[in-house]
PDB file of C-alpha atoms in Angstrom:
ATOM      1  CA  UNK Q 811       3.556  86.695 178.480  1.00  0.00           C
ATOM      2  CA  UNK Q 812       1.229  88.065 181.137  1.00  0.00           C
ATOM      3  CA  UNK Q 813       2.584  85.562 183.611  1.00  0.00           C
ATOM      4  CA  UNK Q 814       6.072  86.935 183.066  1.00  0.00           C
ATOM      5  CA  UNK Q 815       4.953  90.544 183.279  1.00  0.00           C
ATOM      6  CA  UNK Q 816       2.873  89.982 186.413  1.00  0.00           C
ATOM      7  CA  UNK Q 817       5.541  88.055 188.248  1.00  0.00           C
ATOM      8  CA  UNK Q 818       7.497  89.843 190.934  1.00  0.00           C
ATOM      9  CA  UNK Q 819      11.198  90.230 190.338  1.00  0.00           C
ATOM     10  CA  UNK Q 820      13.551  89.451 193.142  1.00  0.00           C
ATOM     11  CA  UNK Q 821      16.279  91.950 194.033  1.00  0.00           C
ATOM     12  CA  UNK Q 822      19.047  89.968 192.343  1.00  0.00           C
ATOM     13  CA  UNK Q 823      17.048  89.693 189.077  1.00  0.00           C
ATOM     14  CA  UNK Q 824      16.053  93.367 188.798  1.00  0.00           C
ATOM     15  CA  UNK Q 825      19.157  94.315 186.885  1.00  0.00           C
ATOM     16  CA  UNK Q 826      18.284  91.788 184.157  1.00  0.00           C
ATOM     17  CA  UNK Q 827      15.337  92.330 181.837  1.00  0.00           C
ATOM     18  CA  UNK Q 828      12.305  90.080 182.158  1.00  0.00           C
ATOM     19  CA  UNK Q 829      13.026  88.236 178.932  1.00  0.00           C
ATOM     20  CA  UNK Q 830      16.464  87.340 180.246  1.00  0.00           C
ATOM     21  CA  UNK Q 831      14.756  84.597 182.240  1.00  0.00           C
ATOM     22  CA  UNK Q 832      14.451  82.537 179.089  1.00  0.00           C
ATOM     23  CA  UNK Q 833      17.116  79.891 178.775  1.00  0.00           C
ATOM     24  CA  UNK Q 834      18.158  80.888 175.244  1.00  0.00           C
ATOM     25  CA  UNK Q 835      18.717  84.507 176.275  1.00  0.00           C
ATOM     26  CA  UNK Q 836      20.724  83.434 179.320  1.00  0.00           C
ATOM     27  CA  UNK Q 837      22.882  81.137 177.205  1.00  0.00           C
ATOM     28  CA  UNK Q 838      23.419  83.912 174.675  1.00  0.00           C
ATOM     29  CA  UNK Q 839      24.432  86.368 177.408  1.00  0.00           C
ATOM     30  CA  UNK Q 840      26.819  83.857 178.954  1.00  0.00           C
ATOM     31  CA  UNK Q 841      28.411  83.051 175.601  1.00  0.00           C
ATOM     32  CA  UNK Q 842      28.820  86.774 174.870  1.00  0.00           C
ATOM     33  CA  UNK Q 843      30.458  87.324 178.245  1.00  0.00           C
ATOM     34  CA  UNK Q 844      32.827  84.405 177.660  1.00  0.00           C
ATOM     35  CA  UNK Q 845      33.656  85.683 174.199  1.00  0.00           C
ATOM     36  CA  UNK Q 846      34.454  89.169 175.519  1.00  0.00           C
ATOM     37  CA  UNK Q 847      36.604  87.682 178.264  1.00  0.00           C
ATOM     38  CA  UNK Q 848      38.496  85.547 175.728  1.00  0.00           C
ATOM     39  CA  UNK Q 849      39.089  88.600 173.530  1.00  0.00           C
ATOM     40  CA  UNK Q 850      40.428  90.544 176.513  1.00  0.00           C
ATOM     41  CA  UNK Q 851      42.780  87.709 177.406  1.00  0.00           C
ATOM     42  CA  UNK Q 852      44.060  87.424 173.841  1.00  0.00           C
ATOM     43  CA  UNK Q 853      44.611  91.189 173.693  1.00  0.00           C
ATOM     44  CA  UNK Q 854      46.480  91.117 177.003  1.00  0.00           C
ATOM     45  CA  UNK Q 855      48.677  88.284 175.739  1.00  0.00           C
ATOM     46  CA  UNK Q 856      49.495  90.264 172.594  1.00  0.00           C
ATOM     47  CA  UNK Q 857      50.361  93.324 174.663  1.00  0.00           C
ATOM     48  CA  UNK Q 858      52.606  91.259 176.921  1.00  0.00           C
ATOM     49  CA  UNK Q 859      54.418  89.752 173.928  1.00  0.00           C
ATOM     50  CA  UNK Q 860      54.924  93.186 172.383  1.00  0.00           C
ATOM     51  CA  UNK Q 861      56.129  94.570 175.678  1.00  0.00           C
ATOM     52  CA  UNK Q 862      58.542  91.672 176.195  1.00  0.00           C
ATOM     53  CA  UNK Q 863      60.124  92.185 172.758  1.00  0.00           C
ATOM     54  CA  UNK Q 864      60.379  95.947 173.193  1.00  0.00           C
ATOM     55  CA  UNK Q 865      63.720  97.501 174.005  1.00  0.00           C
ATOM     56  CA  UNK Q 866      63.003 100.529 176.137  1.00  0.00           C
ATOM     57  CA  UNK Q 867      66.442 102.015 176.705  1.00  0.00           C
ATOM     58  CA  UNK Q 868      68.214 102.347 173.392  1.00  0.00           C
ATOM     59  CA  UNK Q 869      70.381 105.201 174.529  1.00  0.00           C
ATOM     60  CA  UNK Q 870      72.803 104.909 177.411  1.00  0.00           C
ATOM     61  CA  UNK Q 871      71.954 106.754 180.598  1.00  0.00           C
ATOM     62  CA  UNK Q 872      73.494 110.117 181.437  1.00  0.00           C
ATOM     63  CA  UNK Q 873      75.320 108.513 184.354  1.00  0.00           C
ATOM     64  CA  UNK Q 874      77.284 106.213 182.051  1.00  0.00           C
ATOM     65  CA  UNK Q 875      80.771 107.699 181.565  1.00  0.00           C
ATOM     66  CA  UNK Q 876      82.124 105.225 179.038  1.00  0.00           C
ATOM     67  CA  UNK Q 877      83.589 106.342 175.736  1.00  0.00           C
ATOM     68  CA  UNK Q 878      81.052 104.391 173.688  1.00  0.00           C
ATOM     69  CA  UNK Q 879      78.161 106.041 175.520  1.00  0.00           C
ATOM     70  CA  UNK Q 880      79.604 109.479 174.794  1.00  0.00           C
ATOM     71  CA  UNK Q 881      80.010 108.623 171.101  1.00  0.00           C
ATOM     72  CA  UNK Q 882      76.446 107.309 170.876  1.00  0.00           C
ATOM     73  CA  UNK Q 883      75.026 110.447 172.483  1.00  0.00           C
ATOM     74  CA  UNK Q 884      77.083 112.636 170.150  1.00  0.00           C
ATOM     75  CA  UNK Q 885      75.840 110.745 167.098  1.00  0.00           C
ATOM     76  CA  UNK Q 886      72.240 111.047 168.291  1.00  0.00           C
ATOM     77  CA  UNK Q 887      72.658 114.828 168.680  1.00  0.00           C
ATOM     78  CA  UNK Q 888      73.901 115.016 165.085  1.00  0.00           C
ATOM     79  CA  UNK Q 889      70.894 113.025 163.884  1.00  0.00           C
ATOM     80  CA  UNK Q 890      68.578 115.331 165.777  1.00  0.00           C
ATOM     81  CA  UNK Q 891      70.161 118.414 164.175  1.00  0.00           C
ATOM     82  CA  UNK Q 892      69.811 116.906 160.697  1.00  0.00           C
ATOM     83  CA  UNK Q 893      66.154 116.126 161.360  1.00  0.00           C
ATOM     84  CA  UNK Q 894      65.522 119.668 162.613  1.00  0.00           C
ATOM     85  CA  UNK Q 895      67.109 121.143 159.504  1.00  0.00           C
ATOM     86  CA  UNK Q 896      64.930 118.940 157.304  1.00  0.00           C
ATOM     87  CA  UNK Q 897      61.766 119.992 159.098  1.00  0.00           C
ATOM     88  CA  UNK Q 898      62.753 123.653 158.821  1.00  0.00           C
ATOM     89  CA  UNK Q 899      63.325 123.231 155.076  1.00  0.00           C
ATOM     90  CA  UNK Q 900      59.934 121.570 154.723  1.00  0.00           C
ATOM     91  CA  UNK Q 901      58.115 124.334 156.595  1.00  0.00           C
ATOM     92  CA  UNK Q 902      59.940 127.013 154.614  1.00  0.00           C
ATOM     93  CA  UNK Q 903      58.931 125.300 151.371  1.00  0.00           C
ATOM     94  CA  UNK Q 904      55.305 125.170 152.516  1.00  0.00           C
ATOM     95  CA  UNK Q 905      55.367 128.843 153.489  1.00  0.00           C
ATOM     96  CA  UNK Q 906      56.925 129.946 150.205  1.00  0.00           C
ATOM     97  CA  UNK Q 907      54.409 127.864 148.240  1.00  0.00           C
ATOM     98  CA  UNK Q 908      51.535 129.441 150.125  1.00  0.00           C
ATOM     99  CA  UNK Q 909      52.815 132.969 149.564  1.00  0.00           C
ATOM    100  CA  UNK Q 910      53.503 132.354 145.869  1.00  0.00           C
ATOM    101  CA  UNK Q 911      50.072 130.863 145.261  1.00  0.00           C
ATOM    102  CA  UNK Q 912      48.392 133.681 147.181  1.00  0.00           C
ATOM    103  CA  UNK Q 913      50.211 136.211 145.002  1.00  0.00           C
ATOM    104  CA  UNK Q 914      49.211 134.380 141.814  1.00  0.00           C
ATOM    105  CA  UNK Q 915      45.584 134.243 142.891  1.00  0.00           C
ATOM    106  CA  UNK Q 916      45.550 137.940 143.762  1.00  0.00           C
ATOM    107  CA  UNK Q 917      47.073 138.764 140.344  1.00  0.00           C
ATOM    108  CA  UNK Q 918      44.419 136.668 138.619  1.00  0.00           C
ATOM    109  CA  UNK Q 919      41.702 138.757 140.274  1.00  0.00           C
ATOM    110  CA  UNK Q 920      39.351 136.082 141.548  1.00  0.00           C
ATOM    111  CA  UNK Q 921      36.813 137.541 143.960  1.00  0.00           C
ATOM    112  CA  UNK Q 922      34.675 134.516 144.947  1.00  0.00           C
ATOM    113  CA  UNK Q 923      35.776 132.828 148.172  1.00  0.00           C
ATOM    114  CA  UNK Q 924      35.074 129.257 147.101  1.00  0.00           C
ATOM    115  CA  UNK Q 925      36.720 129.679 143.715  1.00  0.00           C
ATOM    116  CA  UNK Q 926      39.720 131.259 145.386  1.00  0.00           C
ATOM    117  CA  UNK Q 927      40.069 128.318 147.784  1.00  0.00           C
ATOM    118  CA  UNK Q 928      39.738 125.794 144.953  1.00  0.00           C
ATOM    119  CA  UNK Q 929      42.374 127.591 142.901  1.00  0.00           C
ATOM    120  CA  UNK Q 930      44.708 127.802 145.895  1.00  0.00           C
ATOM    121  CA  UNK Q 931      44.357 124.069 146.470  1.00  0.00           C
ATOM    122  CA  UNK Q 932      44.972 123.240 142.816  1.00  0.00           C
ATOM    123  CA  UNK Q 933      47.995 125.483 142.520  1.00  0.00           C
ATOM    124  CA  UNK Q 934      49.530 124.328 145.759  1.00  0.00           C
ATOM    125  CA  UNK Q 935      49.001 120.648 144.923  1.00  0.00           C
ATOM    126  CA  UNK Q 936      50.586 121.089 141.506  1.00  0.00           C
ATOM    127  CA  UNK Q 937      53.556 123.207 142.492  1.00  0.00           C
ATOM    128  CA  UNK Q 938      54.335 122.098 146.007  1.00  0.00           C
ATOM    129  CA  UNK Q 939      56.403 119.046 145.101  1.00  0.00           C
ATOM    130  CA  UNK Q 940      58.278 120.999 142.459  1.00  0.00           C
ATOM    131  CA  UNK Q 941      59.164 123.652 145.016  1.00  0.00           C
ATOM    132  CA  UNK Q 942      60.291 121.053 147.546  1.00  0.00           C
ATOM    133  CA  UNK Q 943      62.485 119.406 144.930  1.00  0.00           C
ATOM    134  CA  UNK Q 944      64.008 122.746 144.011  1.00  0.00           C
ATOM    135  CA  UNK Q 945      64.701 123.530 147.661  1.00  0.00           C
ATOM    136  CA  UNK Q 946      66.340 120.134 148.086  1.00  0.00           C
ATOM    137  CA  UNK Q 947      68.518 120.484 145.014  1.00  0.00           C
ATOM    138  CA  UNK Q 948      69.611 124.023 145.876  1.00  0.00           C
ATOM    139  CA  UNK Q 949      70.268 123.091 149.484  1.00  0.00           C
ATOM    140  CA  UNK Q 950      68.408 125.954 151.148  1.00  0.00           C
TER     141      UNK Q 950
END
């Protein structure tokens, strides 16, 4: 051990620790490097396969003047409007649930902050889905 510690390290070996001079450590480091390289290559191959199968342009470009392109864009606008309406309904249901539960908690007269939060969570978890179902059936 003293022979290793007393030996002078050359400039190209300074980046490696002293025990890296042992053959088993060098083999282990080389096998780890090869393993990491193989993993990177496999990951790159997977990414390339996913990228090759991916269709990037589903919608026609704005420059395309064909009738089918116009119909596709119109249909996509309708889908977008429907999605926006659904999100608005969801947020309105969340807001109304929060206000209703806050009113119920204030009527109950709980003063403690932690108890109030627990009760708000319980009430909102129990009644939220019911409120969303009611909003969906009424068609708000």
